[in-house]
Amino acid sequence: MTEELNEPQLMEPGGKTRLYVTGDLGKGMTVSLDEGQSHYLLHVLRSQAGNLLTLFNGRDGEWQARITQAAKRGVAVTCLQQTQPQAGTPDIWLAFAPVKKTPSDYLVQKASELGVSVLQPVFTRRTVVGRINQERMRANAVEAAEQSGRLSVPEIREGVTFARLLATWPAERRLLFCDEGGDAKTMTQAARESRGGPTAILTGPEGGFDPAERAALRALPFVMPVSLGPRILRADTAALAALAIWQAVAGDF
Ligand code: SAM
C-alpha cells in the first residue's frame, strides 16, 4: 500500500481493500496499523469504524477484519474470520542485475505478482546502477503482494557483487543463467529439469554479462545456461519472461 503506487479506491463494503501487516492474526485479535496505512484508510479511502478490510501477514493466512478504531492517533482493526489458510508459494528466486529506477520498480512489482519468493539484486561488471533503494523495492513488493492476492511478500535481499553471489550460493539450488549468447537449453527444458527442486533465475544488466562472468557461471555445477529465444530481450523483460515460463512449467500457474 503506497499512495503514489495505489489507485485511490473507495472502501469496498466487502473488505476488498487488502493490507499486509507484520503483527499476528487470529480470531478476535486486534492489530494497530502503521501511520502510512492509517493515513491511507482514513484520508485516501475515507473509511470509518465498522468498515471491513482484508489482512495478511505471510504466516497466519488471510483474514477478514473490521475497523474498530478510526482515530487521528491511528487505526486499529479486529480479525473476524480467516478467509484463506496460509499457503506456500513456489520456491523460485530471481537474481538480477538492477536496471535504471523505473524498470527496477516495474521488475520488482511484476516479479512479485508472478510469485517470486526472493529478489536478489546482483552488481555485475556492466551494471550501470550504483546502488539500490531497498526500502522502495520492498514498498513495491508489498503493494504487488496486496494487489495480487498473494499470502506472502517476497524477501528483498541486499545487493551483492557477482563474485559474492557465486561464492555464497547454496549448492543445492539450481541457478538458471539467462544467457543470450546461445549454446543453452530452452527455458522450458530447463524448467522441466529443475522441477521440484529449489531454483533461481539469473539475468544480466542492459550491457549483458562480460565474457569472464559467462565463463565463471558456465564452469559451476549448479548453473544451467538457458535461452529465452532468438531475440535479445531487455533485462526486465527477460527476468519476467523467464519467471513466467518457469511458473508455467514447474511452478503454480
Ligand atoms: N548482451 C545483450 C546485447 O548484446 O544487447 C544485452 C543484454 S540483455 C539487454 C539483458 C539480459 O537479459 C541478459 O544479460 C540476459 O540475462 C537476458 N536476456 C536477454 N535476451 C535473452 C535471450 N534471448 N536469452 C537468454 N537471456 C536473455
Tab-separated table of N, CA and C in Angstrom, residues 36-134:
chain	number	residue	atom	x	y	z
A	36	GLY	N	1.344	5.057	7.920
A	36	GLY	CA	1.035	5.144	6.488
A	36	GLY	C	-0.277	4.463	6.155
A	37	GLN	N	-0.490	3.294	6.735
A	37	GLN	CA	-1.729	2.554	6.452
A	37	GLN	C	-2.939	3.293	7.057
A	38	SER	N	-2.743	3.843	8.270
A	38	SER	CA	-3.849	4.576	8.922
A	38	SER	C	-4.243	5.787	8.078
A	39	HIS	N	-3.205	6.498	7.608
A	39	HIS	CA	-3.486	7.688	6.781
A	39	HIS	C	-4.230	7.278	5.514
A	40	TYR	N	-3.771	6.195	4.898
A	40	TYR	CA	-4.361	5.716	3.631
A	40	TYR	C	-5.838	5.383	3.840
A	41	LEU	N	-6.130	4.641	4.929
A	41	LEU	CA	-7.527	4.250	5.157
A	41	LEU	C	-8.393	5.471	5.480
A	42	LEU	N	-7.875	6.341	6.370
A	42	LEU	CA	-8.706	7.475	6.839
A	42	LEU	C	-8.851	8.541	5.762
A	43	HIS	N	-7.751	8.882	5.077
A	43	HIS	CA	-7.775	10.073	4.217
A	43	HIS	C	-7.814	9.795	2.720
A	44	VAL	N	-7.366	8.588	2.336
A	44	VAL	CA	-7.451	8.267	0.896
A	44	VAL	C	-8.742	7.503	0.630
A	45	LEU	N	-8.987	6.484	1.454
A	45	LEU	CA	-10.209	5.684	1.247
A	45	LEU	C	-11.388	6.241	2.021
A	46	ARG	N	-11.120	7.197	2.900
A	46	ARG	CA	-12.189	7.812	3.716
A	46	ARG	C	-13.004	6.734	4.439
A	47	SER	N	-12.310	5.772	5.018
A	47	SER	CA	-13.023	4.665	5.679
A	47	SER	C	-13.352	5.061	7.108
A	48	GLN	N	-14.259	4.305	7.710
A	48	GLN	CA	-14.715	4.618	9.082
A	48	GLN	C	-14.738	3.349	9.921
A	49	ALA	N	-14.947	3.528	11.225
A	49	ALA	CA	-15.114	2.376	12.128
A	49	ALA	C	-16.288	1.553	11.588
A	50	GLY	N	-16.115	0.231	11.626
A	50	GLY	CA	-17.171	-0.660	11.134
A	50	GLY	C	-16.906	-1.188	9.737
A	51	ASN	N	-16.084	-0.442	8.952
A	51	ASN	CA	-15.780	-0.931	7.596
A	51	ASN	C	-14.959	-2.223	7.688
A	52	LEU	N	-15.120	-3.042	6.643
A	52	LEU	CA	-14.376	-4.308	6.569
A	52	LEU	C	-13.148	-4.146	5.688
A	53	LEU	N	-12.109	-4.911	5.955
A	53	LEU	CA	-10.949	-4.976	5.055
A	53	LEU	C	-10.317	-6.349	5.220
A	54	THR	N	-9.334	-6.613	4.415
A	54	THR	CA	-8.682	-7.931	4.427
A	54	THR	C	-7.215	-7.763	4.803
A	55	LEU	N	-6.726	-8.641	5.686
A	55	LEU	CA	-5.334	-8.555	6.147
A	55	LEU	C	-4.602	-9.859	5.873
A	56	PHE	N	-3.281	-9.772	5.661
A	56	PHE	CA	-2.437	-10.976	5.629
A	56	PHE	C	-1.063	-10.586	6.170
A	57	ASN	N	-0.335	-11.598	6.671
A	57	ASN	CA	0.986	-11.279	7.261
A	57	ASN	C	2.081	-12.255	6.832
A	58	GLY	N	1.727	-13.168	5.895
A	58	GLY	CA	2.761	-14.112	5.438
A	58	GLY	C	2.914	-15.318	6.333
A	59	ARG	N	2.131	-15.375	7.435
A	59	ARG	CA	2.265	-16.530	8.365
A	59	ARG	C	0.905	-17.161	8.684
A	60	ASP	N	-0.119	-16.286	8.928
A	60	ASP	CA	-1.388	-16.779	9.502
A	60	ASP	C	-2.527	-16.828	8.492
A	61	GLY	N	-2.180	-16.829	7.202
A	61	GLY	CA	-3.246	-16.856	6.194
A	61	GLY	C	-3.859	-15.466	6.022
A	62	GLU	N	-5.039	-15.439	5.416
A	62	GLU	CA	-5.695	-14.152	5.123
A	62	GLU	C	-6.942	-14.036	6.009
A	63	TRP	N	-7.170	-12.849	6.550
A	63	TRP	CA	-8.281	-12.632	7.497
A	63	TRP	C	-9.160	-11.461	7.079
A	64	GLN	N	-10.494	-11.649	7.235
A	64	GLN	CA	-11.390	-10.507	7.119
A	64	GLN	C	-11.355	-9.804	8.477
A	65	ALA	N	-11.277	-8.469	8.434
A	65	ALA	CA	-11.184	-7.730	9.701
A	65	ALA	C	-12.080	-6.502	9.638
A	66	ARG	N	-12.429	-6.007	10.814
A	66	ARG	CA	-13.285	-4.817	10.875
A	66	ARG	C	-12.535	-3.686	11.568
A	67	ILE	N	-12.687	-2.475	11.067
A	67	ILE	CA	-12.062	-1.311	11.715
A	67	ILE	C	-12.783	-1.055	13.036
A	68	THR	N	-12.019	-1.144	14.134
A	68	THR	CA	-12.659	-0.933	15.445
A	68	THR	C	-12.227	0.403	16.048
A	69	GLN	N	-11.164	0.992	15.497
A	69	GLN	CA	-10.775	2.347	15.959
A	69	GLN	C	-10.319	3.141	14.749
A	70	ALA	N	-10.976	4.269	14.472
A	70	ALA	CA	-10.572	5.096	13.323
A	70	ALA	C	-10.350	6.503	13.853
A	71	ALA	N	-9.177	6.651	14.506
A	71	ALA	CA	-8.948	7.965	15.157
A	71	ALA	C	-7.663	8.585	14.615
A	72	LYS	N	-7.448	9.860	14.931
A	72	LYS	CA	-6.249	10.583	14.478
A	72	LYS	C	-4.993	9.823	14.926
A	73	ARG	N	-5.079	9.220	16.145
A	73	ARG	CA	-3.850	8.575	16.662
A	73	ARG	C	-3.569	7.261	15.933
A	74	GLY	N	-4.538	6.856	15.087
A	74	GLY	CA	-4.262	5.649	14.303
A	74	GLY	C	-5.487	4.769	14.187
A	75	VAL	N	-5.359	3.799	13.291
A	75	VAL	CA	-6.471	2.875	13.019
A	75	VAL	C	-6.129	1.516	13.622
A	76	ALA	N	-7.132	0.918	14.273
A	76	ALA	CA	-6.963	-0.457	14.782
A	76	ALA	C	-8.062	-1.308	14.155
A	77	VAL	N	-7.708	-2.561	13.834
A	77	VAL	CA	-8.688	-3.460	13.205
A	77	VAL	C	-8.719	-4.767	13.983
A	78	THR	N	-9.891	-5.397	14.023
A	78	THR	CA	-10.043	-6.656	14.745
A	78	THR	C	-10.410	-7.782	13.781
A	79	CYS	N	-9.686	-8.898	13.887
A	79	CYS	CA	-9.877	-10.038	12.969
A	79	CYS	C	-11.214	-10.727	13.268
A	80	LEU	N	-11.961	-10.983	12.188
A	80	LEU	CA	-13.269	-11.644	12.333
A	80	LEU	C	-13.170	-13.122	11.947
A	81	GLN	N	-12.735	-13.373	10.713
A	81	GLN	CA	-12.667	-14.773	10.263
A	81	GLN	C	-11.556	-14.950	9.231
A	82	GLN	N	-11.002	-16.162	9.236
A	82	GLN	CA	-9.935	-16.445	8.260
A	82	GLN	C	-10.590	-16.703	6.899
A	83	THR	N	-10.095	-16.029	5.878
A	83	THR	CA	-10.678	-16.204	4.537
A	83	THR	C	-9.818	-17.106	3.662
A	84	GLN	N	-8.546	-17.282	4.045
A	84	GLN	CA	-7.685	-18.242	3.323
A	84	GLN	C	-6.628	-18.771	4.301
A	85	PRO	N	-6.397	-20.088	4.329
A	85	PRO	CA	-5.301	-20.601	5.170
A	85	PRO	C	-3.962	-20.219	4.536
A	86	GLN	N	-2.904	-20.158	5.346
A	86	GLN	CA	-1.587	-19.823	4.788
A	86	GLN	C	-1.162	-20.917	3.808
A	87	ALA	N	-0.726	-20.516	2.646
A	87	ALA	CA	-0.234	-21.495	1.663
A	87	ALA	C	1.113	-20.993	1.153
A	88	GLY	N	2.008	-21.915	0.839
A	88	GLY	CA	3.345	-21.528	0.372
A	88	GLY	C	3.286	-21.088	-1.087
A	89	THR	N	4.343	-20.401	-1.526
A	89	THR	CA	4.467	-20.095	-2.956
A	89	THR	C	5.646	-20.929	-3.464
A	90	PRO	N	5.705	-21.205	-4.765
A	90	PRO	CA	6.829	-21.998	-5.292
A	90	PRO	C	8.170	-21.365	-4.887
A	91	ASP	N	9.152	-22.240	-4.679
A	91	ASP	CA	10.458	-21.784	-4.184
A	91	ASP	C	11.330	-21.322	-5.356
A	92	ILE	N	11.013	-20.129	-5.866
A	92	ILE	CA	11.763	-19.625	-7.030
A	92	ILE	C	12.342	-18.251	-6.690
A	93	TRP	N	13.664	-18.110	-6.836
A	93	TRP	CA	14.332	-16.833	-6.584
A	93	TRP	C	14.637	-16.149	-7.923
A	94	LEU	N	14.746	-14.839	-7.874
A	94	LEU	CA	15.222	-14.086	-9.046
A	94	LEU	C	16.431	-13.268	-8.612
A	95	ALA	N	17.584	-13.615	-9.211
A	95	ALA	CA	18.803	-12.804	-9.010
A	95	ALA	C	18.930	-11.948	-10.266
A	96	PHE	N	19.024	-10.642	-10.091
A	96	PHE	CA	19.003	-9.776	-11.282
A	96	PHE	C	19.950	-8.600	-11.132
A	97	ALA	N	20.572	-8.242	-12.216
A	97	ALA	CA	21.400	-7.032	-12.227
A	97	ALA	C	20.438	-5.852	-12.290
A	98	PRO	N	20.457	-4.963	-11.296
A	98	PRO	CA	19.475	-3.875	-11.274
A	98	PRO	C	19.619	-2.971	-12.501
A	99	VAL	N	18.465	-2.504	-12.947
A	99	VAL	CA	18.469	-1.583	-14.091
A	99	VAL	C	17.943	-0.238	-13.594
A	100	LYS	N	17.893	0.753	-14.468
A	100	LYS	CA	17.555	2.106	-14.016
A	100	LYS	C	16.198	2.147	-13.300
A	101	LYS	N	15.964	3.131	-12.477
A	101	LYS	CA	14.882	3.184	-11.492
A	101	LYS	C	13.547	2.626	-11.994
A	102	THR	N	12.964	3.223	-12.983
A	102	THR	CA	11.603	2.784	-13.341
A	102	THR	C	11.549	1.296	-13.683
A	103	PRO	N	12.403	0.802	-14.589
A	103	PRO	CA	12.315	-0.647	-14.849
A	103	PRO	C	12.515	-1.466	-13.570
A	104	SER	N	13.348	-1.020	-12.638
A	104	SER	CA	13.532	-1.815	-11.418
A	104	SER	C	12.237	-1.841	-10.623
A	105	ASP	N	11.554	-0.687	-10.522
A	105	ASP	CA	10.259	-0.677	-9.821
A	105	ASP	C	9.335	-1.674	-10.499
A	106	TYR	N	9.316	-1.572	-11.827
A	106	TYR	CA	8.417	-2.428	-12.625
A	106	TYR	C	8.802	-3.891	-12.414
A	107	LEU	N	10.094	-4.172	-12.477
A	107	LEU	CA	10.569	-5.565	-12.360
A	107	LEU	C	10.179	-6.149	-11.003
A	108	VAL	N	10.372	-5.375	-9.921
A	108	VAL	CA	10.041	-5.881	-8.581
A	108	VAL	C	8.538	-6.127	-8.457
A	109	GLN	N	7.739	-5.184	-8.954
A	109	GLN	CA	6.280	-5.349	-8.872
A	109	GLN	C	5.837	-6.588	-9.645
A	110	LYS	N	6.297	-6.715	-10.897
A	110	LYS	CA	5.812	-7.819	-11.743
A	110	LYS	C	6.359	-9.165	-11.266
A	111	ALA	N	7.597	-9.186	-10.807
A	111	ALA	CA	8.139	-10.458	-10.293
A	111	ALA	C	7.365	-10.887	-9.048
A	112	SER	N	6.955	-9.920	-8.239
A	112	SER	CA	6.157	-10.244	-7.037
A	112	SER	C	4.804	-10.813	-7.448
A	113	GLU	N	4.179	-10.190	-8.458
A	113	GLU	CA	2.889	-10.717	-8.943
A	113	GLU	C	3.065	-12.133	-9.503
A	114	LEU	N	4.249	-12.375	-10.084
A	114	LEU	CA	4.496	-13.689	-10.716
A	114	LEU	C	4.916	-14.727	-9.681
A	115	GLY	N	4.932	-14.373	-8.411
A	115	GLY	CA	5.128	-15.377	-7.363
A	115	GLY	C	6.560	-15.622	-6.933
A	116	VAL	N	7.475	-14.721	-7.251
A	116	VAL	CA	8.871	-14.950	-6.838
A	116	VAL	C	8.943	-14.959	-5.311
A	117	SER	N	9.884	-15.756	-4.742
A	117	SER	CA	9.951	-15.783	-3.269
A	117	SER	C	11.097	-14.921	-2.738
A	118	VAL	N	12.174	-14.792	-3.538
A	118	VAL	CA	13.308	-13.944	-3.119
A	118	VAL	C	13.757	-13.105	-4.315
A	119	LEU	N	14.020	-11.838	-4.064
A	119	LEU	CA	14.591	-10.953	-5.092
A	119	LEU	C	15.992	-10.567	-4.630
A	120	GLN	N	16.994	-10.938	-5.431
A	120	GLN	CA	18.401	-10.731	-5.047
A	120	GLN	C	19.080	-9.839	-6.087
A	121	PRO	N	19.254	-8.543	-5.796
A	121	PRO	CA	19.996	-7.682	-6.744
A	121	PRO	C	21.472	-8.084	-6.773
A	122	VAL	N	22.051	-8.111	-7.981
A	122	VAL	CA	23.462	-8.517	-8.172
A	122	VAL	C	24.176	-7.434	-8.983
A	123	PHE	N	25.318	-6.966	-8.493
A	123	PHE	CA	26.080	-5.961	-9.235
A	123	PHE	C	27.127	-6.683	-10.070
A	124	THR	N	26.906	-6.700	-11.389
A	124	THR	CA	27.864	-7.349	-12.286
A	124	THR	C	28.776	-6.259	-12.879
A	125	ARG	N	29.785	-6.697	-13.650
A	125	ARG	CA	30.784	-5.735	-14.150
A	125	ARG	C	30.114	-4.628	-14.985
A	126	ARG	N	29.073	-4.953	-15.740
A	126	ARG	CA	28.484	-3.939	-16.629
A	126	ARG	C	27.203	-3.332	-16.040
A	127	THR	N	26.946	-3.580	-14.766
A	127	THR	CA	25.756	-2.966	-14.151
A	127	THR	C	26.003	-1.467	-14.027
A	128	VAL	N	25.082	-0.670	-14.574
A	128	VAL	CA	25.298	0.788	-14.540
A	128	VAL	C	24.703	1.410	-13.273
A	129	VAL	N	23.822	0.697	-12.603
A	129	VAL	CA	23.192	1.233	-11.392
A	129	VAL	C	24.158	1.034	-10.218
A	130	GLY	N	24.468	2.120	-9.503
A	130	GLY	CA	25.485	2.032	-8.440
A	130	GLY	C	24.926	1.515	-7.126
A	131	ARG	N	23.683	1.903	-6.827
A	131	ARG	CA	23.114	1.439	-5.557
A	131	ARG	C	21.629	1.186	-5.762
A	132	ILE	N	21.034	0.440	-4.829
A	132	ILE	CA	19.600	0.170	-4.961
A	132	ILE	C	18.876	0.729	-3.731
A	133	ASN	N	17.619	1.078	-3.937
A	133	ASN	CA	16.814	1.587	-2.830
A	133	ASN	C	15.961	0.426	-2.312
A	134	GLN	N	16.508	-0.269	-1.290
A	134	GLN	CA	15.842	-1.477	-0.801
A	134	GLN	C	14.453	-1.159	-0.245
